[in-house]
Structure formats: C-alpha cells, structure tokens
Coordinates of N, CA and C and ligand atoms in Angstrom, one line a residue:
M440 N 53.8 -2.2 243.6 CA 55.1 -1.9 244.3 C 55.2 -3.0 245.5
F441 N 54.2 -3.3 246.1 CA 54.1 -4.5 247.0 C 53.7 -5.7 246.3
A442 N 54.1 -6.0 245.4 CA 53.8 -7.2 244.6 C 53.5 -8.3 245.2
M443 N 52.5 -9.4 245.2 CA 52.5 -10.5 246.0 C 52.6 -11.7 245.3
G444 N 53.5 -11.5 244.3 CA 53.6 -12.5 243.1 C 54.5 -13.8 243.9
T445 N 54.4 -14.7 243.0 CA 55.1 -15.9 243.2 C 56.4 -15.9 243.7
F446 N 56.6 -16.4 244.8 CA 58.0 -16.3 245.3 C 58.6 -17.9 245.2
N447 N 60.0 -17.9 245.1 CA 60.6 -19.4 245.2 C 61.0 -19.6 246.7
Y448 N 60.1 -19.9 247.6 CA 60.4 -20.2 248.8 C 61.3 -21.5 249.1
R449 N 62.3 -21.4 249.7 CA 63.1 -22.8 249.9 C 63.2 -23.1 251.2
M450 N 62.7 -22.3 252.3 CA 62.4 -22.6 253.5 C 63.3 -23.8 254.1
G451 N 64.7 -23.5 253.9 CA 65.6 -24.3 254.7 C 65.9 -25.8 253.9
D452 N 65.2 -26.3 253.4 CA 65.0 -27.8 252.6 C 66.3 -27.5 252.1
N453 N 66.8 -26.7 251.5 CA 68.0 -26.2 250.5 C 68.7 -25.0 250.4
P454 N 69.0 -24.9 251.6 CA 69.8 -23.4 251.7 C 70.7 -23.0 250.9
L455 N 70.6 -21.8 250.2 CA 71.5 -21.1 249.2 C 72.7 -20.8 250.2
S456 N 73.9 -21.0 249.2 CA 75.3 -20.5 249.7 C 75.2 -18.8 249.5
I457 N 76.0 -18.1 249.8 CA 76.2 -16.8 249.8 C 76.5 -16.5 248.3
H458 N 77.5 -17.4 247.8 CA 77.8 -17.3 246.4 C 76.8 -17.0 245.3
V459 N 75.8 -17.9 245.7 CA 74.5 -18.1 244.8 C 73.7 -17.1 245.1
V460 N 73.5 -16.5 246.1 CA 73.0 -15.2 246.4 C 73.5 -14.1 245.6
N461 N 75.0 -13.9 245.6 CA 75.6 -12.9 245.1 C 75.6 -12.9 243.5
K462 N 75.3 -13.9 243.0 CA 75.4 -14.2 241.7 C 74.0 -13.8 240.9
M463 N 73.0 -13.6 241.7 CA 71.4 -13.6 241.4 C 71.2 -12.1 240.7
G464 N 70.5 -12.1 239.6 CA 69.9 -11.0 239.0 C 68.6 -10.5 240.0
Y465 N 68.5 -9.3 239.8 CA 67.4 -8.8 240.7 C 66.0 -9.6 240.5
E466 N 65.7 -10.1 239.5 CA 64.5 -10.7 239.5 C 64.5 -12.2 240.3
E467 N 65.8 -12.7 240.4 CA 65.7 -14.0 240.9 C 65.5 -13.7 242.5
F468 N 66.7 -12.6 242.6 CA 66.7 -12.2 244.2 C 65.5 -11.8 244.7
I469 N 64.7 -11.3 244.1 CA 63.3 -10.8 244.4 C 62.2 -12.0 244.7
K470 N 62.6 -13.2 243.9 CA 61.8 -14.3 243.9 C 62.0 -15.0 245.1
S471 N 63.5 -15.0 245.4 CA 64.0 -15.9 246.7 C 63.8 -15.2 247.9
F472 N 63.7 -13.7 248.0 CA 63.6 -13.0 249.3 C 62.6 -11.8 249.2
G473 N 61.7 -12.1 248.4 CA 60.6 -11.2 248.3 C 59.6 -11.0 249.5
N474 N 59.6 -12.3 250.3 CA 58.8 -12.3 251.3 C 59.6 -12.4 252.6
V475 N 60.7 -12.1 253.0 CA 61.6 -12.2 254.0 C 60.9 -10.9 254.8
V476 N 60.4 -9.8 254.3 CA 59.5 -9.0 254.9 C 58.1 -9.2 254.4
E477 N 57.3 -9.5 255.2 CA 56.0 -9.9 254.8 C 55.2 -9.1 253.8
H478 N 55.0 -9.9 252.5 CA 54.2 -9.1 251.5 C 54.8 -7.7 251.1
C479 N 56.4 -7.8 251.2 CA 56.9 -6.3 250.8 C 58.2 -6.6 250.1
S480 N 57.8 -7.0 248.8 CA 59.2 -7.3 247.9 C 59.8 -6.0 248.0
L481 N 59.5 -4.9 247.9 CA 60.1 -3.7 247.5 C 61.3 -3.8 248.4
C482 N 61.3 -4.1 249.5 CA 62.6 -4.4 250.6 C 63.8 -5.2 249.8
A483 N 63.3 -6.3 249.3 CA 64.3 -7.1 248.7 C 64.7 -6.5 247.2
A484 N 64.0 -5.7 246.7 CA 64.2 -5.0 245.4 C 65.1 -3.6 245.6
A485 N 65.1 -3.2 246.9 CA 66.1 -2.4 247.2 C 67.4 -2.8 247.7
V486 N 67.4 -3.8 248.6 CA 68.5 -4.4 249.0 C 69.8 -5.0 248.0
W487 N 69.3 -5.3 246.9 CA 69.9 -6.1 246.0 C 71.0 -5.3 245.5
R488 N 71.0 -4.1 245.5 CA 72.1 -3.1 245.2 C 73.1 -3.3 246.2
E489 N 73.0 -3.7 247.2 CA 73.9 -3.6 248.2 C 74.9 -5.2 248.2
R490 N 74.7 -6.0 247.1 CA 75.7 -7.0 247.2 C 77.1 -6.8 246.4
P491 N 78.1 -7.2 246.7 CA 78.0 -8.7 247.2 C 77.8 -8.5 248.9
F492 N 77.1 -9.6 249.3 CA 77.0 -9.8 250.9 C 78.1 -10.7 251.1
R493 N 78.3 -10.4 252.4 CA 79.6 -11.1 253.1 C 79.1 -12.5 253.6
D494 N 77.9 -12.5 254.0 CA 77.3 -13.9 254.7 C 75.8 -13.4 255.0
A495 N 75.3 -14.7 255.6 CA 73.6 -14.5 255.8 C 73.4 -13.4 256.7
E496 N 74.3 -13.3 257.9 CA 74.1 -12.1 258.7 C 74.1 -10.9 258.2
N497 N 75.2 -10.7 257.3 CA 75.4 -9.3 256.3 C 74.0 -9.0 255.7
L498 N 73.7 -10.0 254.9 CA 72.3 -10.0 254.2 C 71.0 -9.5 255.1
A499 N 71.4 -10.0 256.3 CA 70.1 -9.4 257.2 C 70.4 -8.0 257.8
S500 N 71.6 -8.0 257.9 CA 71.8 -6.1 258.4 C 71.4 -5.2 257.4
C501 N 71.6 -5.8 256.1 CA 71.3 -4.7 254.9 C 69.8 -4.5 255.0
F502 N 69.1 -5.6 255.0 CA 67.5 -5.6 255.1 C 67.1 -4.6 256.5
G503 N 68.1 -4.9 257.5 CA 67.7 -4.1 258.8 C 68.0 -2.7 258.6
D504 N 69.0 -2.2 258.1 CA 69.3 -0.9 257.6 C 68.4 -0.3 256.7
F505 N 67.9 -1.1 255.9 CA 67.0 -0.3 255.0 C 65.6 -0.2 255.8
I506 N 65.3 -1.0 256.4 CA 64.1 -0.8 257.5 C 64.4 0.5 258.2
D507 N 65.5 0.4 258.9 CA 65.8 1.5 259.7 C 66.0 2.9 259.0
R508 N 66.2 2.9 258.1 CA 66.3 4.3 257.1 C 64.8 4.8 256.6
L509 N 63.9 3.9 256.8 CA 62.5 4.4 256.3 C 62.1 5.4 257.3
P510 N 61.1 6.5 256.6 CA 60.8 7.2 257.8 C 59.6 6.5 258.6
I511 N 58.9 7.2 259.4 CA 57.7 6.5 260.2 C 56.8 6.2 259.5
S512 N 56.5 7.1 258.3 CA 55.4 6.6 257.2 C 55.6 5.1 256.5
G513 N 56.9 4.9 256.4 CA 57.3 3.6 255.6 C 57.3 2.7 256.7
K514 N 57.6 3.0 257.9 CA 57.7 1.9 258.9 C 56.3 1.3 259.0
E515 N 55.2 2.4 259.2 CA 53.9 2.1 259.6 C 53.6 1.3 258.2
G516 N 53.9 1.7 257.0 CA 53.2 1.0 255.9 C 53.6 -0.4 255.6
I517 N 55.0 -0.9 256.2 CA 55.5 -2.4 256.2 C 54.4 -3.0 257.4
L518 N 54.2 -2.4 258.2 CA 53.6 -3.0 259.4 C 52.2 -3.5 259.0
R519 N 51.6 -2.4 258.1 CA 50.2 -2.6 257.6 C 50.2 -3.9 256.9
L520 N 51.4 -4.3 256.1 CA 51.4 -5.6 255.3 C 51.2 -6.7 256.2
H521 N 51.3 -6.9 257.4 CA 51.6 -7.8 258.2 C 50.0 -8.6 258.6
P522 N 49.8 -9.8 258.6 CA 48.7 -10.3 259.1 C 48.4 -10.3 260.5
D523 N 47.3 -10.2 261.2 CA 46.9 -10.1 262.5 C 47.5 -11.2 263.2
L524 N 48.0 -11.4 264.5 CA 48.2 -12.7 265.0 C 47.2 -13.6 265.5
A525 N 47.0 -14.7 265.0 CA 45.8 -15.5 265.1 C 44.6 -14.6 264.8
G526 N 44.5 -14.1 263.8 CA 43.4 -13.3 263.3 C 42.3 -14.0 262.0
R527 N 41.8 -13.3 261.6 CA 41.0 -13.7 260.2 C 41.7 -14.6 259.4
L528 N 42.8 -14.0 258.9 CA 43.8 -14.9 257.9 C 43.9 -16.2 258.6
A529 N 44.5 -16.0 259.7 CA 45.0 -17.2 260.4 C 43.8 -18.6 260.5
Q530 N 42.8 -18.1 260.8 CA 41.7 -19.0 261.1 C 41.0 -19.4 259.6
A531 N 41.1 -18.7 258.7 CA 40.7 -19.2 257.5 C 41.8 -19.9 256.7
G532 N 43.1 -20.1 257.1 CA 44.3 -20.8 256.5 C 44.7 -20.1 255.5
Q533 N 44.8 -18.9 255.6 CA 45.2 -18.0 254.4 C 46.4 -17.3 254.6
L534 N 47.3 -17.7 255.7 CA 48.5 -17.0 255.9 C 49.4 -17.3 254.7
T535 N 50.6 -16.6 254.8 CA 51.6 -17.2 254.1 C 52.2 -18.3 254.6
S536 N 53.1 -19.2 253.9 CA 53.9 -20.3 254.6 C 54.7 -20.0 255.9
E537 N 55.4 -19.0 255.7 CA 56.2 -18.5 256.7 C 55.5 -18.0 257.9
S538 N 54.3 -17.2 257.8 CA 53.5 -16.7 259.0 C 52.9 -17.9 259.6
T539 N 52.2 -18.9 258.6 CA 51.8 -20.1 259.6 C 52.8 -20.7 260.4
R540 N 54.2 -21.0 260.0 CA 55.0 -21.7 260.6 C 55.4 -20.9 262.1
E541 N 55.4 -19.4 261.8 CA 55.8 -18.6 262.9 C 54.7 -18.5 264.0
Q542 N 53.6 -18.3 263.6 CA 52.4 -18.3 264.5 C 52.3 -19.5 265.3
A543 N 52.3 -20.8 264.5 CA 52.6 -22.1 265.0 C 53.3 -22.3 266.2
S544 N 54.5 -21.7 265.8 CA 55.8 -21.9 267.0 C 55.5 -21.4 268.2
A545 N 54.8 -20.1 268.1 CA 54.4 -19.6 269.5 C 53.3 -20.1 270.0
G546 N 52.8 -21.3 269.5 CA 51.3 -21.5 270.2 C 50.1 -21.0 269.8
L547 N 50.1 -20.1 269.0 CA 48.9 -19.3 268.5 C 47.9 -20.2 267.8
N548 N 48.4 -21.4 267.4 CA 47.1 -22.1 266.8 C 46.7 -23.2 267.8
T549 N 47.0 -23.3 269.2 CA 46.4 -23.8 270.1 C 46.1 -23.3 271.1
M550 N 45.4 -21.8 271.1 CA 44.7 -21.2 272.0 C 43.3 -21.7 272.3
T551 N 43.2 -21.4 273.8 CA 41.8 -21.6 274.3 C 41.0 -20.7 273.5
E552 N 39.5 -20.8 273.6 CA 38.5 -19.9 273.1 C 38.8 -18.5 273.9
E553 N 39.0 -18.5 275.0 CA 39.3 -17.4 275.8 C 40.4 -16.6 275.5
E554 N 41.5 -17.4 275.3 CA 42.8 -16.8 274.8 C 42.6 -16.0 273.6
R555 N 41.9 -16.9 272.5 CA 41.5 -16.3 271.4 C 40.9 -15.0 271.4
Q556 N 39.8 -14.9 272.3 CA 39.0 -13.8 272.2 C 39.8 -12.6 272.9
R557 N 40.7 -12.6 273.9 CA 41.4 -11.5 274.4 C 42.4 -11.2 273.4
M558 N 42.8 -12.2 272.4 CA 43.7 -11.5 271.6 C 43.1 -10.7 270.5
T559 N 42.1 -11.2 270.2 CA 41.2 -10.7 269.0 C 40.9 -9.3 269.7
N560 N 40.3 -8.9 270.8 CA 40.0 -7.6 271.3 C 41.2 -6.7 271.6
L561 N 42.5 -7.2 272.1 CA 43.7 -6.4 272.1 C 44.2 -5.9 270.7
N562 N 43.9 -7.0 269.7 CA 44.6 -6.5 268.3 C 43.6 -5.5 267.7
K563 N 42.2 -5.6 268.3 CA 41.4 -4.5 267.7 C 41.8 -3.1 268.2
R564 N 41.9 -3.3 269.7 CA 42.2 -1.9 270.4 C 43.2 -1.1 269.8
Y565 N 44.5 -2.2 269.4 CA 45.8 -1.9 269.0 C 45.6 -1.2 267.7
T566 N 45.1 -1.8 266.8 CA 44.7 -1.1 265.5 C 44.0 0.0 265.4
Q567 N 42.9 -0.1 266.2 CA 42.1 1.4 266.4 C 43.0 2.5 266.7
K568 N 43.8 2.2 267.8 CA 44.8 3.4 268.5 C 45.9 3.7 267.4
F569 N 46.5 2.8 266.6 CA 47.8 3.3 265.7 C 47.6 3.2 264.2
G570 N 46.7 2.5 263.9 CA 46.2 2.5 262.4 C 46.9 1.5 261.7
F571 N 47.7 0.7 262.5 CA 48.4 -0.8 261.9 C 48.4 -1.7 263.0
P572 N 48.7 -2.9 262.4 CA 48.6 -4.3 263.4 C 49.7 -4.3 264.2
F573 N 49.4 -4.9 265.2 CA 50.5 -5.3 266.3 C 51.4 -6.5 265.7
V574 N 52.6 -6.3 265.9 CA 53.7 -6.9 265.2 C 54.8 -7.4 266.1
I575 N 54.9 -8.6 266.4 CA 56.1 -9.3 267.1 C 56.7 -10.4 266.6
C576 N 57.9 -10.6 266.7 CA 58.4 -11.9 266.1 C 58.0 -13.3 267.1
A577 N 56.9 -13.8 266.3 CA 56.4 -14.9 266.9 C 57.3 -16.0 267.2
R578 N 58.5 -16.1 266.6 CA 59.4 -17.3 266.8 C 60.2 -17.1 268.0
E579 N 60.1 -16.0 268.8 CA 61.1 -15.4 269.6 C 60.1 -15.4 270.9
N580 N 58.7 -15.8 270.8 CA 57.8 -15.4 272.0 C 56.8 -16.7 272.0
K581 N 56.5 -16.9 273.0 CA 55.3 -17.8 273.3 C 53.8 -16.9 273.4
K582 N 52.8 -17.6 273.5 CA 51.6 -16.9 273.4 C 51.3 -16.2 274.6
D583 N 51.7 -16.5 276.0 CA 51.3 -15.6 277.0 C 52.3 -14.4 276.9
A584 N 53.5 -14.7 276.4 CA 54.4 -13.3 276.4 C 53.7 -12.4 275.3
I585 N 53.3 -12.9 274.2 CA 52.7 -12.2 273.2 C 51.5 -11.3 273.7
L586 N 50.6 -12.0 274.4 CA 49.4 -11.6 275.1 C 49.8 -10.3 276.0
R587 N 50.9 -10.6 276.8 CA 51.2 -9.7 277.9 C 51.8 -8.2 276.9
G588 N 52.7 -8.7 275.8 CA 53.3 -7.6 275.3 C 52.3 -6.6 274.5
L589 N 51.2 -7.4 274.1 CA 50.1 -6.5 273.3 C 49.5 -5.7 274.3
G590 N 49.2 -6.1 275.7 CA 48.7 -5.1 276.6 C 49.4 -3.9 276.8
E591 N 50.7 -4.3 277.0 CA 51.9 -3.2 277.4 C 52.0 -2.3 276.1
R592 N 52.3 -3.0 275.1 CA 52.7 -1.9 274.0 C 51.3 -1.1 273.5
L593 N 50.3 -1.4 273.8 CA 49.1 -0.5 273.9 C 49.1 0.8 274.5
E594 N 50.0 0.7 275.5 CA 50.2 2.1 276.2 C 51.1 3.1 275.7
N595 N 51.9 2.6 274.4 CA 53.1 3.5 273.8 C 52.5 4.4 273.0
A596 N 53.3 5.6 272.7 CA 53.0 6.6 272.0 C 53.2 6.0 270.7
P597 N 52.1 6.6 269.6 CA 52.4 6.1 268.4 C 53.7 5.9 267.6
Q598 N 54.7 6.9 267.8 CA 55.8 6.9 267.1 C 56.9 5.8 267.6
T599 N 56.7 5.7 269.0 CA 57.7 4.6 269.6 C 56.9 3.2 269.2
E600 N 55.7 3.0 268.9 CA 55.2 1.8 268.4 C 55.5 1.5 267.0
A601 N 55.7 2.5 266.1 CA 56.2 2.2 264.8 C 57.5 1.8 264.6
I602 N 58.3 2.2 265.6 CA 59.7 1.9 265.6 C 59.9 0.5 266.4
T603 N 59.2 0.4 267.5 CA 59.2 -1.1 268.4 C 58.8 -2.2 267.0
G604 N 57.6 -2.0 266.3 CA 56.9 -2.8 265.6 C 58.2 -3.2 264.4
A605 N 58.5 -2.1 263.9 CA 59.7 -2.1 262.9 C 61.0 -3.0 263.2
N606 N 61.2 -2.9 264.6 CA 62.2 -3.7 264.9 C 62.0 -5.3 265.1
E607 N 60.8 -5.5 265.5 CA 60.1 -6.9 265.3 C 60.3 -7.4 264.0
V608 N 59.9 -6.4 263.0 CA 59.8 -7.0 261.6 C 61.4 -7.3 261.1
K609 N 62.4 -6.8 261.7 CA 63.7 -6.8 261.5 C 64.2 -8.2 261.9
K610 N 63.5 -8.8 263.2 CA 63.8 -10.1 263.8 C 63.2 -11.0 263.1
I611 N 62.1 -10.9 262.7 CA 61.4 -11.9 261.7 C 62.2 -12.1 260.4
C612 N 62.7 -10.9 259.8 CA 63.3 -10.9 258.4 C 64.5 -11.9 258.7
R613 N 65.4 -11.4 259.7 CA 66.6 -12.2 259.9 C 66.3 -13.6 260.2
L614 N 65.4 -14.0 260.8 CA 65.1 -15.6 261.1 C 64.7 -16.1 259.7
R615 N 64.1 -15.4 258.9 CA 63.5 -16.1 257.4 C 64.8 -16.1 256.7
L616 N 65.6 -15.3 256.9 CA 66.8 -15.1 255.9 C 67.8 -16.3 256.3
L617 N 67.9 -16.5 257.6 CA 68.6 -17.6 258.2 C 68.2 -18.9 257.8
D618 N 67.1 -19.4 257.3 CA 66.4 -20.4 256.7 C 66.7 -20.7 255.4
L619 N 67.0 -19.5 254.8 CA 67.1 -19.5 253.4 C 68.6 -19.6 252.8
V620 N 69.4 -18.9 253.7 CA 70.8 -18.9 253.1 C 71.7 -19.6 254.2
K621 N 72.8 -20.5 253.7 CA 73.5 -21.4 254.7 C 74.4 -20.2 255.5
P622 N 74.0 -20.5 257.0 CA 74.6 -19.6 257.5 C 76.4 -19.4 257.9
D623 N 76.8 -20.7 257.5 CA 78.5 -20.6 257.4 C 79.0 -20.6 256.0
S624 N 78.1 -20.1 255.1 CA 78.7 -19.7 253.9 C 79.2 -18.3 253.9
Q625 N 80.5 -18.1 253.7 CA 81.0 -16.8 253.6 C 81.6 -16.2 252.2
L626 N 81.6 -14.9 251.9 CA 82.0 -14.4 250.7 C 83.6 -15.0 250.2
N627 N 84.4 -15.0 251.2 CA 85.7 -15.2 251.1 C 86.2 -16.7 251.4
S628 N 85.2 -17.7 251.4 CA 85.6 -19.0 251.4 C 84.8 -19.8 250.6
P629 N 85.4 -21.0 250.3 CA 84.6 -21.9 249.3 C 83.2 -22.5 249.4
L630 N 82.9 -22.5 250.6 CA 81.6 -23.2 251.3 C 80.5 -22.7 250.4
Ligands
LIG574 N1 51.3 -9.4 263.5 C1 52.5 -10.4 263.5 O1 53.2 -10.1 264.2 N2 52.6 -11.0 262.6 C2 53.7 -12.2 262.6 N3 54.6 -12.2 263.2 C3 55.5 -13.3 263.0 O2 56.6 -13.4 263.5 N4 55.0 -13.8 261.6 C4 53.9 -13.2 261.7 O3 53.2 -13.4 260.9

C-alpha cells in the first residue's frame, strides 16, 4: 500500500500542464505524484478519482481534502512515513530528493554541532511522546523557527499534534505539486 517504487520526478525542470495531468491513467499519475506526500503513494492513488482538476491549486486542494478526511490514525500513519529533520537518513544522504532539497532550504544541512544535538534530542523526546516524528514544512521555515516550533509543539496534546502535523504535510504537498504542475495552466484555457 505504501509502495516506495520508482517515481518520475520532474522537479520543475519540465512542469506538466493540467491537461496532461487530466489525461493520465492512474499508473502514470501515481508515478508522477506518488511522493508529493512523502512515501505515501496511496494518497495519489486515491486522489486520481477526483480528475479532471481545474489547475495545480485545485489538485493540491484534492490532496489536502483527502488528508483532512483521514481519521487520526491515518494522519499519524502519514506522519510516520516522514524522515526526521536533520536525522539519521539526512546524515547518511538517504533522503528522497524532495526532502533533501527542503531540508537544505531551511539550512538544516549547515547546522552547528550544538544545533544538531539540540534537534536530535528534541526529535527524540517528540517521537517518544507522540509515537510519530515531528513534521514541519521546511520550505516555509528556517532552522531557528524549526527548533523553536519543536520545543513548543512538544507541549501539545497528541490529537492536536496529529492534526498540526497533517496540516504541515498539506503545505509540503502543495509546494511539491506546484513544482510539478504549471501554475498558470487551467482546465478551460489552452495553456
Ligand atoms: N520531518 C519533517 O518535517 N520532514 C520534512 N519536512 C519537509 O518539509 N521535508 C521533509 O522531509
């Protein structure tokens, strides 16, 4: 269900028009959008049924609505598919290309040893408390805001945190989609 197969990442080099997206069969759709929610191709497999999409923002809303409709256990499951920020996978160079770029944009690849240690300790406490990793949209935050957010969100109740984390997944997903689909391409225009 959470297959981690090969996806056709296009990463903005050659963004798709919405017309091309709307003509995709589900296999191609999953290949193109299977990682807009990290390691969760199930989301793309479900959202395909909502086509035709009006534009990139409408496509992002469909993913967002799917995540919103999941019960707390499903939201927690999606969070568990995310790598720790500046964690073991990042240090081993084993993140997906999307996560690598996102974590670098927040400056997480240039932390001091002290910052890295703080992040590791807070991540550990967070995962021990909630049973899923801390997730935040790294492209919308810098490392200081992330460290602060981690400390603050550690105080939240588990249900609040599953919802907060899922909302961050929606932001990450939207930005990944906007890299893949031309933002000005619309169902009712020739672009
Ligand atoms: N844990 C976590 O927030 N991971 C991520 N956030 C993001 O923007 N990209 C990630 O890999």
